[in-house]
Amino acid sequence: MTILHLRRARTSLVLDARGPGLPRVVHWGGDVGDLDDDGLRQLTDATAPPVVPSSFDEPTVLSVLPEASAGWSGRPGLAGHRDGRDWSTCFRLDGLDVRDGGPGAARVTVRASDPAAGLTVTIEITLDPYGLLTVRHRLRNDGDSGYELRELTPVLPVPAVATELLDLTGRWCRERSPQRHPWQHGTWVRESRRGRTGHDATLLLVAGTSGFGFGHGEVWAVHTAWSGDHVTFAERRPTGESTIGGGELLAPAEIRLGPGESYETPLLYAVWSDAGLDGLSDVLHTHLRARPGHPRSPRPVTLNVWEAVYFDHDLDRLRALADRAAQIGVERFVLDDGWFRGRRDDTAGLGDWYVDEGVWPDGLQPLIDHVTGQGLQFGLWVEPEMVNPDSDLFRAHPDWLLAVPGRLPPAWRHQQVLDLGRPEAYDYVRERLDALLTDHPGIRYLKWDQNRDLTEAGHHGRPGVHGQTLAVYRLLDELRGRHPGVEIESCSSGGARVDLAILARTDRVWASDCNDALERLSIQRWTGLLLPPELIGTHIGPERSHTTRRVHDLGFRAATALFGHHGIEWDIASISIAEQAELAAWVALHKRLRPLLHSGRLVRVDHQDPAVWAHGVVDHEQTRAVYAVARLTTSVAQVPGAVRLPGLDPGRRYRVRQVSDVPAPATFDLSAPAWLAAGVTLSGAALTRVGVQLPALHPEQSLVLEVDAVD
């Protein structure tokens, strides 16, 4: 065969396909230059693993599908058996193609088979024009009996210079909490058996050089694009190999391939950068924005009425909220939970997707007409995957649950999960949602919630998470096909379903049910590691947080919500005239900055004081930028050090000033540096390498700066 070299956007992938088996991954990472065949051969030979004492007589071959037959004693890429046989494979290469993988992308397709085991594997590797790598395996059972698959996971090598690991964990209302540690020998495994991505999902597993940060260091990362049970891992062997990978986490007997049947893994997204975590994000954000289905219209400023009315649905009160929303500059009005039959609290009604005639005697149309008459879009909350035992649907079809025969899974928020793998359950949900959207063409947005883990998720006596996940994808795809003008938000008791597979079918995520601005700073910062701002719902909550009871002024809440898909989660009909005016000013500021915020490059500041956080967005021409600096707590130092403003062109001059559209934080007047009143003009080199001294803000306050090139 040959040695392949894929190059895109300063990233290289080198595959050695000269042997009879699966290709060896010679290199994945920084561009190795324009190498001819001889140069590739010399690079491959120079990096080949040696034969070491007291080991195999031939070097171990590490492919994207590691096999014990090639000498690999680490985590296997494939695990399965055929009634106890064919549990180990020895794939031999049948063919290898390099072809166009889409605009500007290159794709390698590897085909290999093991006739003795009765298996064929196809491996697709795509390097897109921005440097993002995706890997997917497809396994076919060529035998004459069933094959039980336990694991099929793509694996990629990482060089030994990566000595630290970072990933994310979390819980409800504290999603995306970073954790970091040295990368030592052994395996770091993150598994999710929640039946959904999970509040504790790692999002990205990052390996990097010592001390890497947002703006510096060499880093490699993977993301498993799957909304069900999944695994992501990093492994460092005493023999010298270091790998990262991920895939679907399968339950026993969940995938049993009959003769001729195939299984396809979720996409594993892999990205490298020598510019730290912001470099990873830049590649991922650019890739997502280039998708054909990425939202193109300005992201509407949204009012969700949940924290204003909860289950108390009154037409006049909701009309008043819509009137106030229009005055403030809101562009989308979302009616949350409580509109359907029997839904007066969270203990009943899920599954009965009919407008409650007792609450809405004339249906939803009067409210829809009023909202749209104010120039706002109308949105509606649904939770179609769930059912309350106290519902007509459950009473009529108790057998439609995702459950082990003979018992119910533990209750969670008084609800169970509908088995969408059952055609009759799937058809019912699809018909109800389709009818709802057809009968109410004014609904332009669905807040699609999913409020519980899938526990003991049984389908006809066998594990059902895999089938349920595919059924949800199919349901979303069908509804979007029938109603292409309707946008959908992925909400899962906040941020428990945030992954690139669900985002192939939805238009944004709800990052968290927590609207506490201090908590949201961290949640949004780390969600932004994977997603660009326009895909992350960021709302201004009330003065006292619904979930933490912490109190914040409007400026801090609004500055936190500014950098995302902006919205409000607050009873704006009861706020003061002064609050209305300030809120309207923040909404107007967001709209003015929205073209920049939703297209530019996200940057996060590595500041030496942990009490000071800063982040910003810089346009790709490096002519404009906006930054927010937040004080989380008091500092040991009375005056924190200057804040650098990354992402600017060192050779340009820039005007830096505080935004004038909104009130300044009220408590920094005694400590404001002299430059702040009139602004300052400095070179990009000075701003990125020295920075500017900012006021000693009190804890839980933020300052927003605008930066414009002046030459």
XYZ file of C-alpha atoms in Angstrom:
711
model
C 0.000 0.000 0.000
C 1.315 3.488 0.855
C 1.858 6.231 3.421
C -0.871 8.880 3.477
C -0.502 12.486 4.545
C -3.585 14.646 5.079
C -2.927 18.375 5.667
C -5.435 21.072 6.504
C -5.114 24.348 8.458
C -1.737 23.610 10.074
C -2.823 20.095 11.068
C -1.327 16.864 9.747
C -2.446 13.246 9.869
C 0.043 10.625 8.678
C -1.051 6.999 8.194
C 1.295 4.112 7.407
C -0.642 1.626 5.275
C 2.357 -0.362 4.015
C 1.661 -3.417 6.131
C -0.959 -6.124 5.677
C -3.014 -5.004 8.663
C -4.817 -1.841 9.658
C -2.842 1.388 9.069
C -0.649 2.748 11.839
C -1.236 6.349 12.910
C 2.233 7.825 12.557
C 1.297 11.362 13.556
C -1.718 13.478 14.439
C -1.058 17.085 15.370
C 0.917 20.011 14.011
C 1.670 20.274 10.308
C 4.854 18.362 9.392
C 5.338 20.216 6.134
C 5.241 19.361 2.452
C 6.787 15.873 2.448
C 7.270 13.793 -0.673
C 7.063 10.008 -0.639
C 10.640 9.625 0.500
C 10.167 12.212 3.251
C 7.048 10.435 4.484
C 8.865 7.126 4.485
C 11.752 8.565 6.467
C 9.386 10.218 8.962
C 7.493 6.948 9.382
C 10.646 4.907 9.831
C 12.116 7.464 12.219
C 9.073 7.279 14.492
C 8.440 3.521 14.292
C 8.305 1.821 17.696
C 11.398 -0.260 18.468
C 11.589 -3.866 19.566
C 12.284 -3.720 23.294
C 13.721 -6.368 25.624
C 11.371 -8.933 27.114
C 8.607 -8.096 24.689
C 7.234 -9.057 21.271
C 9.688 -9.951 18.550
C 7.958 -7.452 16.236
C 6.989 -3.833 17.042
C 3.448 -3.217 18.278
C 1.236 -1.569 15.658
C -1.154 1.048 17.065
C -3.980 1.708 14.630
C -7.192 3.673 15.057
C -8.705 0.273 15.916
C -6.170 -1.343 18.287
C -5.996 -5.141 18.225
C -4.363 -7.674 20.503
C -3.252 -9.559 17.389
C -1.030 -6.570 16.556
C 0.584 -6.674 19.993
C -1.664 -4.101 21.672
C -2.220 -4.859 25.361
C -4.077 -1.667 26.227
C -7.746 -0.827 25.972
C -9.150 -2.673 22.915
C -10.743 -0.854 20.023
C -13.160 -3.751 19.437
C -14.691 -6.113 21.965
C -17.316 -8.719 21.154
C -17.876 -12.407 20.509
C -19.927 -14.966 18.669
C -21.196 -17.337 21.374
C -17.786 -17.226 22.989
C -15.864 -17.423 19.717
C -14.327 -14.795 17.440
C -13.538 -12.619 20.442
C -10.189 -11.529 18.978
C -9.660 -10.168 15.480
C -6.813 -9.936 12.997
C -8.047 -7.546 10.318
C -6.269 -7.463 6.971
C -6.384 -4.484 4.672
C -8.696 -4.867 1.669
C -8.521 -1.340 0.313
C -7.802 2.274 1.081
C -9.247 5.310 -0.691
C -8.515 9.023 -0.420
C -11.188 11.290 -1.801
C -13.041 14.533 -1.344
C -14.755 14.658 2.027
C -16.762 17.813 1.356
C -15.747 21.403 0.543
C -12.053 21.663 1.334
C -11.969 18.409 3.315
C -10.091 15.164 2.685
C -11.392 11.722 3.605
C -9.617 8.387 3.957
C -11.719 5.221 3.856
C -10.067 2.055 5.126
C -11.659 -1.323 4.399
C -10.418 -4.421 6.181
C -11.763 -7.870 6.968
C -11.119 -10.906 9.128
C -12.660 -13.893 7.286
C -11.904 -16.243 10.164
C -13.930 -14.081 12.567
C -16.545 -13.280 9.924
C -16.192 -9.511 10.336
C -15.547 -6.547 8.063
C -14.636 -3.077 9.321
C -14.788 0.212 7.456
C -12.999 3.212 8.952
C -13.727 6.751 7.763
C -11.309 9.509 8.707
C -12.033 13.068 7.585
C -9.854 16.141 8.024
C -11.877 19.280 7.363
C -10.475 22.574 6.005
C -10.233 24.007 9.542
C -8.114 21.180 10.964
C -10.909 19.216 12.650
C -10.549 15.444 12.437
C -13.498 13.047 12.640
C -13.267 9.265 12.890
C -16.036 6.693 12.530
C -15.967 2.873 12.441
C -18.536 0.614 10.804
C -18.564 -3.113 11.653
C -20.414 -5.707 9.564
C -21.156 -9.274 10.595
C -20.271 -11.517 7.654
C -20.723 -14.710 9.637
C -23.665 -17.079 9.580
C -24.571 -16.530 13.242
C -25.138 -13.569 15.551
C -22.266 -11.445 16.847
C -22.621 -9.618 20.172
C -20.782 -6.311 20.123
C -19.571 -4.904 23.438
C -17.363 -2.016 22.313
C -16.161 -0.315 19.134
C -14.199 2.871 19.777
C -11.843 4.955 17.637
C -8.472 5.676 19.238
C -5.837 8.293 18.354
C -2.228 8.650 19.535
C -0.947 11.622 21.508
C 2.787 12.343 21.874
C 4.592 12.025 25.181
C 4.963 15.813 25.490
C 1.315 15.900 26.614
C 1.675 15.531 30.379
C -1.629 16.901 31.722
C -5.304 16.027 31.289
C -8.315 18.305 31.592
C -11.957 17.372 31.359
C -15.273 18.530 32.778
C -17.728 17.178 35.306
C -20.742 18.694 37.068
C -24.262 18.288 38.330
C -27.634 19.950 37.950
C -27.165 23.731 38.130
C -23.378 23.390 38.186
C -22.581 21.943 34.807
C -19.165 21.994 33.132
C -16.868 22.127 36.155
C -13.232 21.663 35.060
C -10.894 19.117 36.619
C -7.223 18.827 35.790
C -4.435 16.448 36.778
C -1.113 15.000 35.604
C -1.327 12.317 32.924
C 0.273 9.303 34.539
C 0.446 5.636 33.579
C -2.904 3.904 33.463
C -6.297 4.741 32.037
C -8.456 7.769 32.814
C -11.991 6.731 31.848
C -15.086 8.922 31.826
C -18.232 6.836 31.396
C -21.838 8.023 31.303
C -24.632 5.536 31.935
C -27.323 8.184 32.230
C -28.995 7.501 28.889
C -28.277 11.111 27.960
C -25.115 13.150 27.644
C -25.318 14.105 31.339
C -24.732 17.121 33.556
C -21.353 15.549 34.317
C -20.377 14.949 30.678
C -16.743 15.657 29.901
C -17.649 17.562 26.688
C -13.973 17.620 25.646
C -11.194 15.444 27.033
C -8.009 17.480 26.601
C -4.391 16.328 26.799
C -1.744 19.007 26.755
C 1.771 20.137 27.463
C 2.653 21.196 30.988
C 0.862 24.344 32.112
C -1.292 24.780 28.996
C -3.927 27.478 29.292
C -6.499 29.319 27.227
C -3.916 31.124 25.124
C -0.824 28.946 25.267
C 0.356 25.362 25.128
C -0.013 22.449 22.728
C -3.237 20.506 23.213
C -5.081 17.511 21.750
C -8.774 16.870 22.473
C -11.611 14.498 21.609
C -15.404 14.726 21.828
C -17.786 11.780 21.539
C -20.777 12.990 19.522
C -23.497 10.850 21.057
C -26.510 11.701 23.231
C -26.815 8.333 24.981
C -24.436 6.254 27.091
C -20.857 6.965 26.085
C -17.228 6.650 27.089
C -14.225 8.934 26.641
C -10.774 7.915 27.814
C -7.062 8.660 27.928
C -4.516 5.881 28.337
C -0.761 5.978 28.923
C 1.063 2.662 28.713
C 4.370 1.748 30.417
C 5.466 0.668 26.923
C 5.387 4.343 25.892
C 2.126 4.772 23.969
C -0.380 7.492 24.881
C -3.876 7.475 23.389
C -7.215 9.215 23.656
C -10.523 8.022 22.238
C -14.204 7.526 22.777
C -17.419 5.982 21.581
C -20.775 4.589 22.592
C -20.974 2.712 25.897
C -22.961 -0.433 25.178
C -24.871 -2.509 27.707
C -24.692 -6.323 27.598
C -26.623 -7.707 24.605
C -27.620 -4.193 23.500
C -26.083 -4.661 20.033
C -26.378 -8.159 18.595
C -25.617 -8.164 14.882
C -27.395 -10.737 12.799
C -25.786 -12.064 9.611
C -25.240 -9.154 7.229
C -26.107 -6.491 9.844
C -23.840 -3.554 10.673
C -23.172 -1.167 13.530
C -21.815 2.357 13.073
C -20.053 4.249 15.862
C -20.816 7.843 16.763
C -18.414 10.350 15.275
C -15.320 10.964 17.347
C -14.300 14.615 16.924
C -10.578 15.244 17.401
C -8.795 18.573 17.351
C -5.229 19.787 17.882
C -3.901 23.268 18.608
C -0.616 24.883 19.561
C -2.478 27.967 20.815
C -4.054 26.481 23.936
C -7.715 25.882 24.662
C -8.818 28.925 22.689
C -7.143 27.370 19.660
C -9.207 24.204 20.113
C -12.378 26.250 20.431
C -11.542 28.282 17.340
C -11.301 25.134 15.202
C -14.516 23.679 16.625
C -16.475 26.934 16.373
C -15.327 27.510 12.790
C -16.357 23.972 11.861
C -19.797 24.378 13.432
C -20.415 27.740 11.800
C -19.607 26.270 8.397
C -22.339 23.614 8.672
C -25.163 24.031 6.157
C -27.732 23.915 8.961
C -26.025 26.353 11.304
C -28.374 29.218 12.300
C -27.854 32.103 9.876
C -30.452 34.662 10.971
C -29.737 36.890 13.979
C -30.405 34.917 17.171
C -33.619 36.410 18.610
C -33.473 37.907 22.088
C -35.742 35.557 24.033
C -38.087 35.923 26.977
C -38.888 32.611 28.657
C -41.753 33.062 31.103
C -41.009 30.118 33.415
C -39.546 32.141 36.290
C -42.229 34.784 35.789
C -45.384 32.636 36.027
C -44.353 28.996 36.591
C -47.575 26.937 36.231
C -49.887 29.921 36.767
C -51.061 30.484 33.188
C -53.335 33.491 32.880
C -53.950 34.981 29.446
C -54.082 38.604 30.587
C -50.905 38.280 32.632
C -49.086 36.634 29.742
C -50.294 39.328 27.345
C -48.898 41.947 29.720
C -45.565 40.135 29.760
C -45.535 40.099 25.955
C -46.307 43.844 25.860
C -43.468 44.613 28.260
C -41.139 42.299 26.355
C -41.812 44.139 23.104
C -41.131 47.484 24.801
C -37.791 46.222 26.123
C -36.698 44.862 22.744
C -37.356 41.143 23.119
C -37.812 39.265 19.827
C -39.080 35.845 20.951
C -41.653 34.940 23.629
C -41.600 31.366 24.999
C -44.474 29.841 26.960
C -42.976 27.234 29.254
C -44.418 24.236 31.113
C -48.091 24.099 32.127
C -50.097 24.610 28.921
C -51.281 21.012 28.340
C -53.952 18.848 29.950
C -53.717 18.224 33.672
C -50.466 20.126 34.082
C -50.974 22.255 37.170
C -47.712 21.113 38.769
C -44.885 18.743 37.818
C -46.611 15.587 39.074
C -49.105 15.071 36.237
C -49.907 15.542 32.568
C -46.690 14.650 30.749
C -47.685 12.682 27.663
C -51.078 14.333 27.217
C -49.970 16.783 24.537
C -53.297 18.549 24.061
C -53.957 22.165 25.027
C -55.662 22.210 28.439
C -59.211 23.396 27.764
C -59.715 24.350 31.410
C -56.804 26.788 31.394
C -57.038 27.765 27.741
C -60.762 27.634 26.836
C -60.073 29.315 23.488
C -56.800 27.446 22.940
C -53.349 28.943 22.571
C -54.236 30.978 19.505
C -55.305 34.169 21.358
C -51.912 34.324 23.072
C -50.056 33.445 19.873
C -51.927 36.152 17.986
C -51.162 38.719 20.662
C -47.468 37.817 20.821
C -46.997 37.832 17.050
C -49.052 41.005 16.824
C -46.368 42.654 18.950
C -43.761 41.586 16.387
C -42.394 38.727 18.489
C -41.893 35.088 17.574
C -43.832 32.573 19.667
C -42.194 29.524 21.263
C -43.492 26.633 23.341
C -42.051 24.180 25.886
C -42.423 20.415 25.355
C -40.986 17.289 26.951
C -42.068 14.591 24.495
C -39.793 11.762 25.655
C -41.362 11.588 29.123
C -44.653 10.594 30.750
C -46.188 11.084 34.195
C -47.889 8.033 35.723
C -50.684 10.501 36.456
C -51.651 11.010 32.810
C -54.190 9.654 30.380
C -51.382 8.320 28.194
C -49.859 6.252 31.001
C -53.219 4.926 32.113
C -54.001 3.818 28.559
C -50.553 2.449 27.711
C -48.510 1.470 30.779
C -46.624 -0.940 28.509
C -45.103 1.948 26.526
C -42.389 2.619 29.115
C -38.661 2.184 28.740
C -38.353 -0.281 31.588
C -37.420 -3.767 32.746
C -40.462 -6.080 32.570
C -42.366 -6.317 35.818
C -41.192 -3.132 37.531
C -40.884 0.611 37.073
C -37.526 2.371 37.174
C -37.067 4.737 40.130
C -39.246 7.831 39.696
C -37.498 11.090 38.816
C -39.500 14.310 39.059
C -42.606 12.102 39.107
C -41.948 10.886 35.580
C -40.950 7.876 33.518
C -39.530 7.532 29.998
C -41.579 6.608 26.939
C -40.011 3.844 24.872
C -39.724 5.566 21.503
C -38.298 2.367 20.088
C -41.883 1.052 20.129
C -43.449 2.102 16.830
C -46.824 2.855 18.419
C -45.282 5.119 21.099
C -43.107 6.850 18.522
C -46.045 7.385 16.174
C -48.165 8.854 18.986
C -45.520 11.413 19.980
C -44.748 12.328 16.387
C -48.450 12.767 15.574
C -49.053 14.964 18.636
C -46.095 17.262 17.963
C -46.816 17.415 14.259
C -50.463 18.290 14.943
C -49.460 20.922 17.481
C -47.187 22.658 14.971
C -49.595 22.227 12.064
C -52.579 23.588 14.008
C -50.522 26.505 15.363
C -48.306 27.764 12.524
C -47.382 30.717 14.729
C -45.165 28.421 16.851
C -41.667 29.053 15.535
C -39.633 27.559 18.380
C -39.740 24.499 20.636
C -37.965 24.398 23.956
C -37.434 20.617 23.927
C -36.785 19.425 27.479
C -35.665 16.060 28.869
C -35.707 16.075 32.640
C -34.436 12.706 33.802
C -31.776 10.078 33.303
C -32.720 6.848 31.549
C -32.463 4.372 34.430
C -33.077 0.646 33.842
C -33.922 1.571 30.284
C -35.363 -1.688 28.960
C -36.840 -2.324 25.512
C -38.662 -5.645 25.128
C -36.507 -7.099 27.885
C -33.176 -5.890 26.460
C -31.178 -2.684 27.032
C -32.804 0.175 25.153
C -30.641 3.313 25.391
C -29.107 2.832 21.934
C -32.486 2.442 20.244
C -34.011 5.290 22.259
C -31.216 7.661 21.245
C -31.627 6.832 17.559
C -35.407 7.192 17.864
C -35.033 10.688 19.359
C -32.723 11.653 16.496
C -35.232 10.308 13.974
C -38.101 12.149 15.674
C -36.214 15.445 15.579
C -35.209 14.878 11.963
C -38.782 14.104 10.908
C -40.269 17.115 12.665
C -37.648 19.448 11.232
C -38.342 18.017 7.791
C -42.077 18.653 8.171
C -41.653 22.070 9.835
C -38.376 23.521 8.548
C -39.101 26.987 9.903
C -39.339 25.837 13.527
C -36.201 26.150 15.636
C -35.556 23.700 18.477
C -33.597 24.120 21.690
C -31.923 21.156 23.389
C -32.798 21.503 27.053
C -32.274 18.597 29.431
C -33.009 19.763 32.971
C -30.629 22.472 31.916
C -27.415 21.353 30.270
C -27.548 17.549 30.442
C -27.783 17.008 26.674
C -25.004 19.095 25.162
C -23.157 17.236 22.399
C -22.525 17.599 18.693
C -24.962 14.840 17.707
C -27.964 16.554 19.307
C -26.720 19.873 17.902
C -26.863 18.415 14.405
C -30.643 18.513 14.948
C -31.197 21.535 17.210
C -30.422 25.246 17.062
C -29.059 25.921 20.522
C -28.644 24.422 24.006
C -29.874 25.611 27.352
C -26.576 25.612 29.244
C -28.065 25.295 32.731
C -31.227 25.737 34.749
C -29.129 28.013 36.968
C -29.379 31.693 36.028
C -27.190 32.858 38.920
C -24.717 35.082 37.058
C -21.737 34.039 39.180
C -22.363 30.348 38.507
C -23.140 31.085 34.880
C -19.742 32.690 34.289
C -18.079 29.309 34.773
C -20.829 27.277 33.090
C -20.730 29.441 29.968
C -16.933 29.700 29.903
C -16.519 25.933 29.754
C -19.528 25.247 27.528
C -17.820 27.636 25.113
C -14.893 25.250 24.945
C -17.028 23.245 22.487
C -19.783 25.600 21.293
C -19.743 29.128 19.852
C -21.735 31.787 21.743
C -24.736 31.823 19.392
C -25.532 28.188 20.287
C -25.582 28.765 24.056
C -28.719 30.142 25.700
C -27.655 32.890 28.156
C -30.468 34.647 30.003
C -30.737 37.461 32.513
C -32.413 36.054 35.602
C -34.120 37.923 38.460
C -32.251 39.882 41.114
C -32.442 36.940 43.523
C -31.529 33.699 41.815
C -34.243 31.067 41.563
C -31.757 28.242 42.266
C -29.081 29.680 44.604
C -30.956 32.570 46.298
C -27.898 34.753 45.667
C -28.567 38.437 44.875
C -26.856 40.293 42.014
C -27.318 43.721 40.480
C -28.641 43.961 36.935
C -25.315 45.050 35.447
C -23.533 41.884 36.575
C -26.374 39.636 35.422
C -26.628 41.375 32.050
C -22.885 41.441 31.365
C -22.757 37.694 32.027
C -25.675 36.990 29.671
C -24.332 39.322 26.971
C -21.967 36.742 25.441
C -24.357 34.128 24.053
C -27.828 33.627 22.626
C -29.239 36.406 24.743
C -32.493 36.290 26.676
C -34.433 37.027 29.851
C -35.849 34.674 32.505
C -37.536 37.187 34.827
C -40.938 38.638 35.663
C -40.359 41.823 33.698
C -43.955 42.958 34.218
C -43.219 43.630 37.909
C -39.893 45.468 37.635
C -39.421 49.186 38.206
C -39.313 51.820 35.490
C -35.578 52.281 36.131
C -34.985 48.550 35.760
C -37.012 48.505 32.545
C -34.855 51.267 31.101
C -31.584 49.607 32.110
C -32.735 46.209 30.852
C -33.764 47.744 27.517
C -30.321 49.341 27.262
C -28.601 45.981 27.774
C -30.855 44.340 25.183
C -30.036 47.127 22.720
C -26.323 46.725 23.466
C -26.529 43.008 22.756
C -28.310 43.637 19.459
C -25.669 46.174 18.463
C -22.851 43.765 19.302
C -24.661 40.611 18.122
C -23.036 40.431 14.656
C -19.632 40.424 16.339
C -20.543 38.177 19.271
C -22.066 35.518 17.019
C -19.356 35.391 14.367
C -16.062 36.378 15.970
C -13.305 34.419 17.652
C -13.870 33.645 21.326
C -10.918 34.390 23.610
C -10.495 33.783 27.319
C -7.866 35.473 29.438
C -5.252 33.603 31.484
C -5.097 36.045 34.401
C -2.753 35.538 37.325
C -5.413 36.497 39.888
C -8.058 33.737 40.229
C -10.531 36.379 41.409
C -10.418 38.121 38.019
C -11.975 36.494 34.957
C -11.989 38.029 31.517
C -13.192 36.894 28.129
C -14.011 38.451 24.801
C -14.848 38.080 21.124
C -12.613 39.419 18.346
C -13.710 39.680 14.727
C -11.699 37.669 12.231
C -10.295 40.796 10.579
C -9.035 41.933 14.023
C -10.716 45.316 13.626
C -13.251 45.063 16.478
C -13.520 43.315 19.796
C -15.571 43.318 22.972
C -14.347 42.064 26.352
C -15.926 41.560 29.750
C -13.917 41.578 32.952
C -15.561 40.106 36.052
C -14.479 40.192 39.695
C -15.517 36.913 41.323
C -14.291 37.505 44.877
C -11.945 39.781 46.751
C -8.263 39.413 45.927
C -5.203 39.080 48.102
C -3.754 42.039 46.224
C -5.561 45.327 46.753
C -5.271 46.118 43.036
C -5.166 43.163 40.641
C -2.627 43.248 37.837
C -3.364 44.595 34.395
C -5.671 42.528 32.185
C -4.293 41.556 28.804
C -6.654 41.662 25.827
C -5.809 38.680 23.588
C -6.633 38.177 19.925
C -5.665 41.620 18.581
C -3.247 42.375 15.737
C 0.087 43.433 17.298
C 0.782 45.793 14.396
C -2.469 47.771 14.666
C -3.537 50.561 17.015
C -6.791 50.239 18.945
C -9.115 52.492 20.880
C -10.241 50.892 24.163
C -13.212 52.295 26.042
C -15.918 51.253 28.413
C -19.246 50.698 26.639
C -21.399 53.781 27.031
C -24.745 52.188 26.169
C -25.376 50.923 29.714
C -24.747 52.193 33.253
C -21.250 51.622 34.591
C -20.762 49.521 37.724
C -21.649 51.904 40.525
C -18.893 51.091 42.993
C -15.578 51.572 41.221
C -15.566 55.375 41.059
C -12.950 55.793 43.802
C -10.561 53.312 42.199
C -11.091 54.031 38.503
C -7.828 54.475 36.560
C -7.465 57.787 34.773
C -7.670 56.320 31.266
C -11.129 54.839 31.757
C -13.084 58.086 31.557
C -11.963 58.995 28.031
C -10.568 55.696 26.776
C -7.036 54.925 25.621
C -5.348 54.221 22.293
C -2.588 51.599 22.270
C -1.005 49.142 19.888
C -2.296 45.612 19.676
C 1.123 44.489 20.884
C 0.787 46.605 24.033
C -2.771 45.439 24.702
C -1.997 41.739 24.243
C 1.365 41.708 26.034
C 0.931 44.394 28.704
C -2.802 45.018 28.953
C -4.700 47.742 30.787
C -5.195 48.361 34.478
C -8.860 48.111 35.413
C -10.793 49.356 38.418
C -10.709 47.282 41.572
C -14.265 46.108 41.084
C -16.175 44.839 44.049
C -16.940 41.119 44.034
C -19.595 40.011 41.560
C -19.351 42.981 39.279
C -18.373 43.190 35.621
C -17.055 45.805 33.234
C -17.569 45.629 29.456
C -14.957 47.116 27.122
C -15.182 47.842 23.407
C -12.077 47.853 21.252
C -11.875 49.322 17.715
C -8.946 49.589 15.330
C -8.087 53.210 14.552
C -5.713 52.660 11.608
